PDB file of C-alpha atoms and ligand atoms in Angstrom:
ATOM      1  CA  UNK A   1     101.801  93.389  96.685  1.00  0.00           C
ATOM      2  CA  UNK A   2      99.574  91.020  98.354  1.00  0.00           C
ATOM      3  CA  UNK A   3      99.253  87.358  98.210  1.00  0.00           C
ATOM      4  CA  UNK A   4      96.393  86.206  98.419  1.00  0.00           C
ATOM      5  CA  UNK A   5      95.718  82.478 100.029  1.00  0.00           C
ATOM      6  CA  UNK A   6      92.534  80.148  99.348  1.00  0.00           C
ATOM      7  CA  UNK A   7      91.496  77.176 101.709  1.00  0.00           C
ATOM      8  CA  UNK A   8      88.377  75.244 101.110  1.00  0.00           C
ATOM      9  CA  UNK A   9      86.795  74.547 104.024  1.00  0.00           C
ATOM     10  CA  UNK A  10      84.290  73.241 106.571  1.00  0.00           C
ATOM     11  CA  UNK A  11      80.875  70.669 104.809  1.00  0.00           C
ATOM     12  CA  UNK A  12      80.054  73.370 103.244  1.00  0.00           C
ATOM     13  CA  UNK A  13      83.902  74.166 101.651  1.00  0.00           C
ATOM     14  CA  UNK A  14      83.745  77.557 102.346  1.00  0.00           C
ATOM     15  CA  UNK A  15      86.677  80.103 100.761  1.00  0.00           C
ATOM     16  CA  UNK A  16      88.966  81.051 104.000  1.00  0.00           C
ATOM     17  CA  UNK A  17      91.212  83.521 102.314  1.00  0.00           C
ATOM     18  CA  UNK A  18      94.921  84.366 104.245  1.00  0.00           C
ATOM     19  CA  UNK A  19      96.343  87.614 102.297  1.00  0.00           C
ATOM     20  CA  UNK A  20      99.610  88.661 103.159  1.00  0.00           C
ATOM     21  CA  UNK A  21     102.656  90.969 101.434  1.00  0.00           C
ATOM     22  CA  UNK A  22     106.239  91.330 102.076  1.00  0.00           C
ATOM     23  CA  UNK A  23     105.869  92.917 105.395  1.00  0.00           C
ATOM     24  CA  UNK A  24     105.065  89.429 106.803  1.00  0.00           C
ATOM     25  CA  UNK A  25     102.034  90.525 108.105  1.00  0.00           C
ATOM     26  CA  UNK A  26      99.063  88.790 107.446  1.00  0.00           C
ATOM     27  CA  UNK A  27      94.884  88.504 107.660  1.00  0.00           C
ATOM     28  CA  UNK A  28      92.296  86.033 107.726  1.00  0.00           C
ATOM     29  CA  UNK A  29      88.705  86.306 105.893  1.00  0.00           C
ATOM     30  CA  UNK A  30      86.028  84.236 107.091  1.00  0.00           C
ATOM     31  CA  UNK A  31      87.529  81.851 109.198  1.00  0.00           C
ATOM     32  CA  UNK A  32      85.788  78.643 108.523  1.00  0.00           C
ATOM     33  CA  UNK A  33      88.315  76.079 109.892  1.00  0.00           C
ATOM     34  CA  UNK A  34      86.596  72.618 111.615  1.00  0.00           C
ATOM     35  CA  UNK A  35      88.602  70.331 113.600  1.00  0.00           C
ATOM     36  CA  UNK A  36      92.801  69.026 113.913  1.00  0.00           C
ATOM     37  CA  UNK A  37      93.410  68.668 110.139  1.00  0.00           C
ATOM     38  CA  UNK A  38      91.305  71.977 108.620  1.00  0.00           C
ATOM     39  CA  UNK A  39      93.199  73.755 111.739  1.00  0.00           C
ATOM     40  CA  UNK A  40      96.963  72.339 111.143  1.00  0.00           C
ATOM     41  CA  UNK A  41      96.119  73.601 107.270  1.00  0.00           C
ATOM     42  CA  UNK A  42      95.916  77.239 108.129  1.00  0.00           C
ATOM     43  CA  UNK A  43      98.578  77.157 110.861  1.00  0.00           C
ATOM     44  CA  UNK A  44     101.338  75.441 108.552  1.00  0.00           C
ATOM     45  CA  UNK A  45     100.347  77.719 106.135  1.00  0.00           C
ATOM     46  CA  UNK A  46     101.232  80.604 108.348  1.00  0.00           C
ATOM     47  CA  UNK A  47     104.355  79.310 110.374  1.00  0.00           C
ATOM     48  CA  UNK A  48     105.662  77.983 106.849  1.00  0.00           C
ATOM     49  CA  UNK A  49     105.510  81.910 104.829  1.00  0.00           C
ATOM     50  CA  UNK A  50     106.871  83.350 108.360  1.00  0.00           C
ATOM     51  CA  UNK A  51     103.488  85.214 108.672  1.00  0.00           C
ATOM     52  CA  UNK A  52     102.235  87.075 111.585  1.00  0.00           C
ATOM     53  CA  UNK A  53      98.232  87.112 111.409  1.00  0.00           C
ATOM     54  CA  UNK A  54      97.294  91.015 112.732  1.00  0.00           C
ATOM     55  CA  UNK A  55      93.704  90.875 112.214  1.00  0.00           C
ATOM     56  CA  UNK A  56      90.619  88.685 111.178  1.00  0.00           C
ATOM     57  CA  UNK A  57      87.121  90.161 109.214  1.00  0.00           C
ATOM     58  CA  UNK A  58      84.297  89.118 108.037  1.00  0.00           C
ATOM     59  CA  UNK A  59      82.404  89.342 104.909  1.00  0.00           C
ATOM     60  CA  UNK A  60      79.080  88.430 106.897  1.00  0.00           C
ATOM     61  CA  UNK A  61      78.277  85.578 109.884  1.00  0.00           C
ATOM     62  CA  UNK A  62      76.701  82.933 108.075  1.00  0.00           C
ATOM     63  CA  UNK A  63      77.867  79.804 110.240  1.00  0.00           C
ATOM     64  CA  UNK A  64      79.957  78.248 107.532  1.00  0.00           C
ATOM     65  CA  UNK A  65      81.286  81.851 107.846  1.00  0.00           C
ATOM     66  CA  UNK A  66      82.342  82.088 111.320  1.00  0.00           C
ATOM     67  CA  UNK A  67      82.532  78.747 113.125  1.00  0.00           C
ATOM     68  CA  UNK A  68      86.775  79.035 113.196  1.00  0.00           C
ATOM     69  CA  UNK A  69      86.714  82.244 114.514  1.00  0.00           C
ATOM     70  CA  UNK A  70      87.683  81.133 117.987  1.00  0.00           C
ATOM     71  CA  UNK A  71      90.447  78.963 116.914  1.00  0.00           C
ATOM     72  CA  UNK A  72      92.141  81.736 114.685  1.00  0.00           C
ATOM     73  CA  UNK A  73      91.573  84.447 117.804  1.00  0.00           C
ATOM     74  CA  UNK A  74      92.717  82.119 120.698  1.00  0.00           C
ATOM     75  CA  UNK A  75      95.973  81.273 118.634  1.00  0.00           C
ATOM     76  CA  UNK A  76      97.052  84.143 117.217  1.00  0.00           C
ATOM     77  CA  UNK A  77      95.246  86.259 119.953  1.00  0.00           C
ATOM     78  CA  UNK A  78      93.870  88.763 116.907  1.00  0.00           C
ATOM     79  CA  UNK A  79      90.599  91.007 116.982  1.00  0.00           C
ATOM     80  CA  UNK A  80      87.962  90.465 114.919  1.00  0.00           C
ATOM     81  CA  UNK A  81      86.344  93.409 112.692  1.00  0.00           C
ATOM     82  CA  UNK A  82      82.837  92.860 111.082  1.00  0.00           C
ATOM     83  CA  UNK A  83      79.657  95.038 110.474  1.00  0.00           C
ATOM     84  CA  UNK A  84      77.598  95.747 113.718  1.00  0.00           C
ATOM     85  CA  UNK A  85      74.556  94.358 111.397  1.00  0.00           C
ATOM     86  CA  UNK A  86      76.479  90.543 112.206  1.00  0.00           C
ATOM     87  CA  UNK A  87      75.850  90.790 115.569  1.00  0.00           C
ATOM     88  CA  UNK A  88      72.777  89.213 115.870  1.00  0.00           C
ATOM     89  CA  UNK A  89      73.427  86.174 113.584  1.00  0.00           C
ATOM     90  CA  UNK A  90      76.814  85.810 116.264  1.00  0.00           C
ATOM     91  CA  UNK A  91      73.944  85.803 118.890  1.00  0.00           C
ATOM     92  CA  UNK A  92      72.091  82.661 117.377  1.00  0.00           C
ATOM     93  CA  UNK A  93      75.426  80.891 116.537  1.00  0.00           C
ATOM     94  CA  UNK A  94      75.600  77.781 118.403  1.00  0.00           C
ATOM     95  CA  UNK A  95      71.817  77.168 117.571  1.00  0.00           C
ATOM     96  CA  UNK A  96      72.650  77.354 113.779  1.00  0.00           C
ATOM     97  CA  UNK A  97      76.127  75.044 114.229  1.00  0.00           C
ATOM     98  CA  UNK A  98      74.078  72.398 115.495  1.00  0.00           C
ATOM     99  CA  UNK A  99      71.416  72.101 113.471  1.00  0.00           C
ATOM    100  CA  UNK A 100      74.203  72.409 110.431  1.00  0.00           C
ATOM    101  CA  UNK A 101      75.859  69.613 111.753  1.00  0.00           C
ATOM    102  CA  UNK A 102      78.775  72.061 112.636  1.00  0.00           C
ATOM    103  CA  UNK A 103      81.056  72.101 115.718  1.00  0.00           C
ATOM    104  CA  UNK A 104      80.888  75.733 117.531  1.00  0.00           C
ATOM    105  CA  UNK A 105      82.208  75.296 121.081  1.00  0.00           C
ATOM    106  CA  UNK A 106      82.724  78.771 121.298  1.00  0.00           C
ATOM    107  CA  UNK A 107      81.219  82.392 119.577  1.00  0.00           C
ATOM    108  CA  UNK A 108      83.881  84.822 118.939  1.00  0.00           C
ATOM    109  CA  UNK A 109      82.218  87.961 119.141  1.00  0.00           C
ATOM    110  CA  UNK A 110      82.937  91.026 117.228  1.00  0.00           C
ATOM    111  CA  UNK A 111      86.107  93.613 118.550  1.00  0.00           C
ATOM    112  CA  UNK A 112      85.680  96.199 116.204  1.00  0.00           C
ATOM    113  CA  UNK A 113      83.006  97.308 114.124  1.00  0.00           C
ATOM    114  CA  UNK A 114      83.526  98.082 110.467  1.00  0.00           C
ATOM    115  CA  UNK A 115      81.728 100.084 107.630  1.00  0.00           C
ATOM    116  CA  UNK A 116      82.243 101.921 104.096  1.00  0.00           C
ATOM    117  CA  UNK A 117      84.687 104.399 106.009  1.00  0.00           C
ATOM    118  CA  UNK A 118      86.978 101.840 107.695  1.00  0.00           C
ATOM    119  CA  UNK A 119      90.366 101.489 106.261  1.00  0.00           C
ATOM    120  CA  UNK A 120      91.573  98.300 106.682  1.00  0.00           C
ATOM    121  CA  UNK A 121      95.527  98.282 106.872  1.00  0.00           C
ATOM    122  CA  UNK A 122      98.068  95.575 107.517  1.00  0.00           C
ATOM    123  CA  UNK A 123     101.762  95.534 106.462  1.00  0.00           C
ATOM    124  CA  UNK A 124     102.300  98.259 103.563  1.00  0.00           C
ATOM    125  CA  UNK A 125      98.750  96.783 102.296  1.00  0.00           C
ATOM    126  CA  UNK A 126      95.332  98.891 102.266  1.00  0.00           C
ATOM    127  CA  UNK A 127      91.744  96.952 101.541  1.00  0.00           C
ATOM    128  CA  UNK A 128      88.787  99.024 100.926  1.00  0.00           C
ATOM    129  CA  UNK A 129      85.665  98.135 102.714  1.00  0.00           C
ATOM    130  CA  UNK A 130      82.207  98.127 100.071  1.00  0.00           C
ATOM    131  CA  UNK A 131      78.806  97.625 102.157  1.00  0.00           C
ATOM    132  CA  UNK A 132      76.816  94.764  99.938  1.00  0.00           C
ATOM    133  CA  UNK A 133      73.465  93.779 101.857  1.00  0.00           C
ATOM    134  CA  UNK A 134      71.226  91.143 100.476  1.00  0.00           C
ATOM    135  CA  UNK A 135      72.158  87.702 101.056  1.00  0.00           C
ATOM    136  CA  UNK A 136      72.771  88.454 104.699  1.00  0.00           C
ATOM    137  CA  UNK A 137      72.559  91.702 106.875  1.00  0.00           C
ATOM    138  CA  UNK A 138      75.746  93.562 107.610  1.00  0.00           C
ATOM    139  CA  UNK A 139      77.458  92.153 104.461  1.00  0.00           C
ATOM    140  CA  UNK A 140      80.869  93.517 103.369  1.00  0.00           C
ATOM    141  CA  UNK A 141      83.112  92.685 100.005  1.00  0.00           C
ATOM    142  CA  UNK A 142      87.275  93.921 100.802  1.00  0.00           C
ATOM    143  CA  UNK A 143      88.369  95.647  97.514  1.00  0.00           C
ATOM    144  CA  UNK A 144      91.978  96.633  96.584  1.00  0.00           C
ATOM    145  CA  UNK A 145      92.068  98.623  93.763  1.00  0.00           C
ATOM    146  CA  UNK A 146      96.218  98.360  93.290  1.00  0.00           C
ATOM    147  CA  UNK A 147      96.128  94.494  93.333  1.00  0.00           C
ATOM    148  CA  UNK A 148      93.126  94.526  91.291  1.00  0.00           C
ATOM    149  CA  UNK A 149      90.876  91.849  93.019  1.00  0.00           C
ATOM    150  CA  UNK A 150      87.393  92.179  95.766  1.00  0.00           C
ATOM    151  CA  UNK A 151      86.783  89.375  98.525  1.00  0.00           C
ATOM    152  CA  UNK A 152      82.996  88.641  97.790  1.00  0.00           C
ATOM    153  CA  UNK A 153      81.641  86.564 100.442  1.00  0.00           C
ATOM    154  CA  UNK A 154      78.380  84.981  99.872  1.00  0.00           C
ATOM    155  CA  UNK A 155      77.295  87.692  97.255  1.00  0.00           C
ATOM    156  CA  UNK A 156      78.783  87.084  93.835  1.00  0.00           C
ATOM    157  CA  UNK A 157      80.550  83.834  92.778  1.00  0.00           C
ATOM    158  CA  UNK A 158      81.760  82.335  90.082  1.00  0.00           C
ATOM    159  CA  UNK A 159      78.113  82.303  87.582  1.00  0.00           C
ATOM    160  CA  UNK A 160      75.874  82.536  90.256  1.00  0.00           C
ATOM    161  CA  UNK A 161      75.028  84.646  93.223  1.00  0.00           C
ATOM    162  CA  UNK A 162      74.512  84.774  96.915  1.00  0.00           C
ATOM    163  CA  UNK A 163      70.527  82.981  98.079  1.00  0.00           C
ATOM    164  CA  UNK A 164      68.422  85.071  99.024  1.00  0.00           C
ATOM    165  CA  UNK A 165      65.474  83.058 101.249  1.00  0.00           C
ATOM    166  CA  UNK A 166      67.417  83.241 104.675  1.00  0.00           C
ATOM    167  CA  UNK A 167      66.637  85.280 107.743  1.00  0.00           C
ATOM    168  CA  UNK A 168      67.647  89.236 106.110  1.00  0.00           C
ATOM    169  CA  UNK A 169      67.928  87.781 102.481  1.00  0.00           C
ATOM    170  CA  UNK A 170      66.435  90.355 100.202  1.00  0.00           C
ATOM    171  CA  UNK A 171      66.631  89.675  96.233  1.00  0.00           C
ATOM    172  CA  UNK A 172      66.301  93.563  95.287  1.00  0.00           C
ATOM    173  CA  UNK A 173      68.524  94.708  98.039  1.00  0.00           C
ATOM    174  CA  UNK A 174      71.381  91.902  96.730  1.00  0.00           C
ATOM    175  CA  UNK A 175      70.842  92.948  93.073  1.00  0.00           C
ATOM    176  CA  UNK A 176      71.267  96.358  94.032  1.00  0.00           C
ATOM    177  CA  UNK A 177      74.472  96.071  95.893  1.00  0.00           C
ATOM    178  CA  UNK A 178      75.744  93.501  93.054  1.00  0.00           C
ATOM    179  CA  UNK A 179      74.839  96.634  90.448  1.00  0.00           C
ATOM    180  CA  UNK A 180      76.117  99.686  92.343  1.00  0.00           C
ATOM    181  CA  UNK A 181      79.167  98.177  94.145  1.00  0.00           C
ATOM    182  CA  UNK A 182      80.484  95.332  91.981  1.00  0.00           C
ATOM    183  CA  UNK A 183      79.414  96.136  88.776  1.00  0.00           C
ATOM    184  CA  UNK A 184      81.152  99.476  88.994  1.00  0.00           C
ATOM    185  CA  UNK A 185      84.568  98.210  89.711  1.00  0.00           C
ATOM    186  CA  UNK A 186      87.041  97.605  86.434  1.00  0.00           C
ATOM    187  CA  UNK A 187      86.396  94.361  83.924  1.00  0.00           C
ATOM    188  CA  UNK A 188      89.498  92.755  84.854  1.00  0.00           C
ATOM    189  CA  UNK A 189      88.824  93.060  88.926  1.00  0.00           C
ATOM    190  CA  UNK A 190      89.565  89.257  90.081  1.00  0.00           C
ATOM    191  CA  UNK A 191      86.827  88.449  92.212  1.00  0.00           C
ATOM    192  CA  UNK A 192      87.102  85.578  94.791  1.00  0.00           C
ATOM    193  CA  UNK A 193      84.177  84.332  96.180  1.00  0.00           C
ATOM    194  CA  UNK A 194      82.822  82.609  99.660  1.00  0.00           C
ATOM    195  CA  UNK A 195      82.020  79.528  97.793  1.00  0.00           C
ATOM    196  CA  UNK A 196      83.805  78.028  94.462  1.00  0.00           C
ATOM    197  CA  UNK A 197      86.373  79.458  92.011  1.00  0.00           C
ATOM    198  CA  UNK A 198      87.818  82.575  91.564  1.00  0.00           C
ATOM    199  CA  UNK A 199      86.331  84.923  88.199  1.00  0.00           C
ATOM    200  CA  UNK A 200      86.403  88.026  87.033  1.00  0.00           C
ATOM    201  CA  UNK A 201      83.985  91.216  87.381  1.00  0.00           C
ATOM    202  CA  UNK A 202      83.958  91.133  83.416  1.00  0.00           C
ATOM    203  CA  UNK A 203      83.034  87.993  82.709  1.00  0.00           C
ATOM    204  CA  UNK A 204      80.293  88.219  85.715  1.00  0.00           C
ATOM    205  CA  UNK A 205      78.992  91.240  83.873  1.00  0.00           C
ATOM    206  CA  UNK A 206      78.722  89.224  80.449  1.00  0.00           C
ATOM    207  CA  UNK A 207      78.206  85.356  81.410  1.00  0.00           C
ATOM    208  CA  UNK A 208      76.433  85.511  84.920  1.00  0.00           C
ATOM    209  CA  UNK A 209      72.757  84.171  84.342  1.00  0.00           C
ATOM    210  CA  UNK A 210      71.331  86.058  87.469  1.00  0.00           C
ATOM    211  CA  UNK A 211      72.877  89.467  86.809  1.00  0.00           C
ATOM    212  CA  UNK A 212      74.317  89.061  83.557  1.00  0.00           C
ATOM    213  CA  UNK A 213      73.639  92.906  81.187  1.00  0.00           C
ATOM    214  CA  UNK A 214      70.487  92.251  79.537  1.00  0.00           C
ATOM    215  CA  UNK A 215      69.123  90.279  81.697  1.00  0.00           C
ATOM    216  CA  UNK A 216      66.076  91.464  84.554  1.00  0.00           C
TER     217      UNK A 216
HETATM  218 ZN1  LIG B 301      76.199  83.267 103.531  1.00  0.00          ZN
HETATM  219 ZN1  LIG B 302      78.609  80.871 102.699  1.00  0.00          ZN
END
């Protein structure tokens, strides 16, 4: 079974999430970690379960996204897996930190490339990979159908959903993937965003103004 670990942070307090199971192995979505205390979170986290991070991935490489990357690979000395369609927001990185107000001394760039056919295995855990374009290019929810919950990133939360007015944002396209790849998962799917609390692919379906049934 995994376990499934939520840290707020970074300005923009961005949804790191550590998910682990008894094998003691462990891996990190979205590392968003900035400076000692944000970093000394994470790390007790892990030394304190006995956890051995394996791997990190990313839903998509927003900044707030991606700006602990280095940290997490440098400590733990762990690949990272995205879509190839990140690459060229890792490209533009430092540029975006800085006019964020963000701290990116260095880019961590992508070690394996990931799609709809990757499996993505640690301990005696499997995650399904769901391609979700839209809010940014190369965007990717992690579903696991036996513990009954997705990893979302910027494209569903909790009553609202991801914008759609940055560089690759496309309204249609993010409806579309919200519709054909969310929407079609079971009601009681526990869906944990990139920003905010945790819901519920039911209640999404009935309560979310942007995408709720019966709405355009
Ligand atoms: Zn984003
Ligand atoms: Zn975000």
């Amino acid at each position: 079974m995994i376990t499934l670990k939520r840290f707020a942070f970074n300005p923009f307090q961005m949804n790191t999430y550590v998910l682990s199971d008894e094998s003691g192995e462990c891996i990190i979505i979205d590392a968003g970690m900035q400076g000692d205390d944000e970093e000394a979170e994470i790390t007790n986290y892990i030394t304190a379960n006995n956890l051995k991070p394996v791997m990190m991935l990313l839903t998509h490489a927003h900044i707030d996204h991606i700006v602990g990357n280095s940290f997490i690979a440098d400590r733990y000395n762990i690949s990272l897996s995205a879509h190839k369609d990140c690459v060229p927001f890792l490209e533009g990185a430092d540029g975006y930190a800085s006019s964020f107000g963000l701290t990116l001394e260095k880019v961590k760039t992508i070690d394996n490339y990931i799609d709809e056919n990757s499996n993505i295995k640690f301990g005696n855990s499997k995650l399904k990979v769901l391609f979700t374009p839209g809010h940014a290019s190369g965007s990717l929810c992690f579903y696991s159908p036996t513990d009954k919950f997705v990893i979302t990133g910027d494209v569903l939360f909790n009553q609202s959903i991801g914008r759609t007015d940055l560089k690759t944002g496309d309204y249609d396209l993010l409806q579309k993937s919200i519709w054909e790849k969310l929407f079609t998962l079971p009601d009681d799917t526990e869906v944990f965003p990139g920003h905010g609390a945790e819901t519920t692919i039911g209640y999404e379906k009935v309560n979310n103004p942007f995408v709720a049934i019966g709405r355009e």
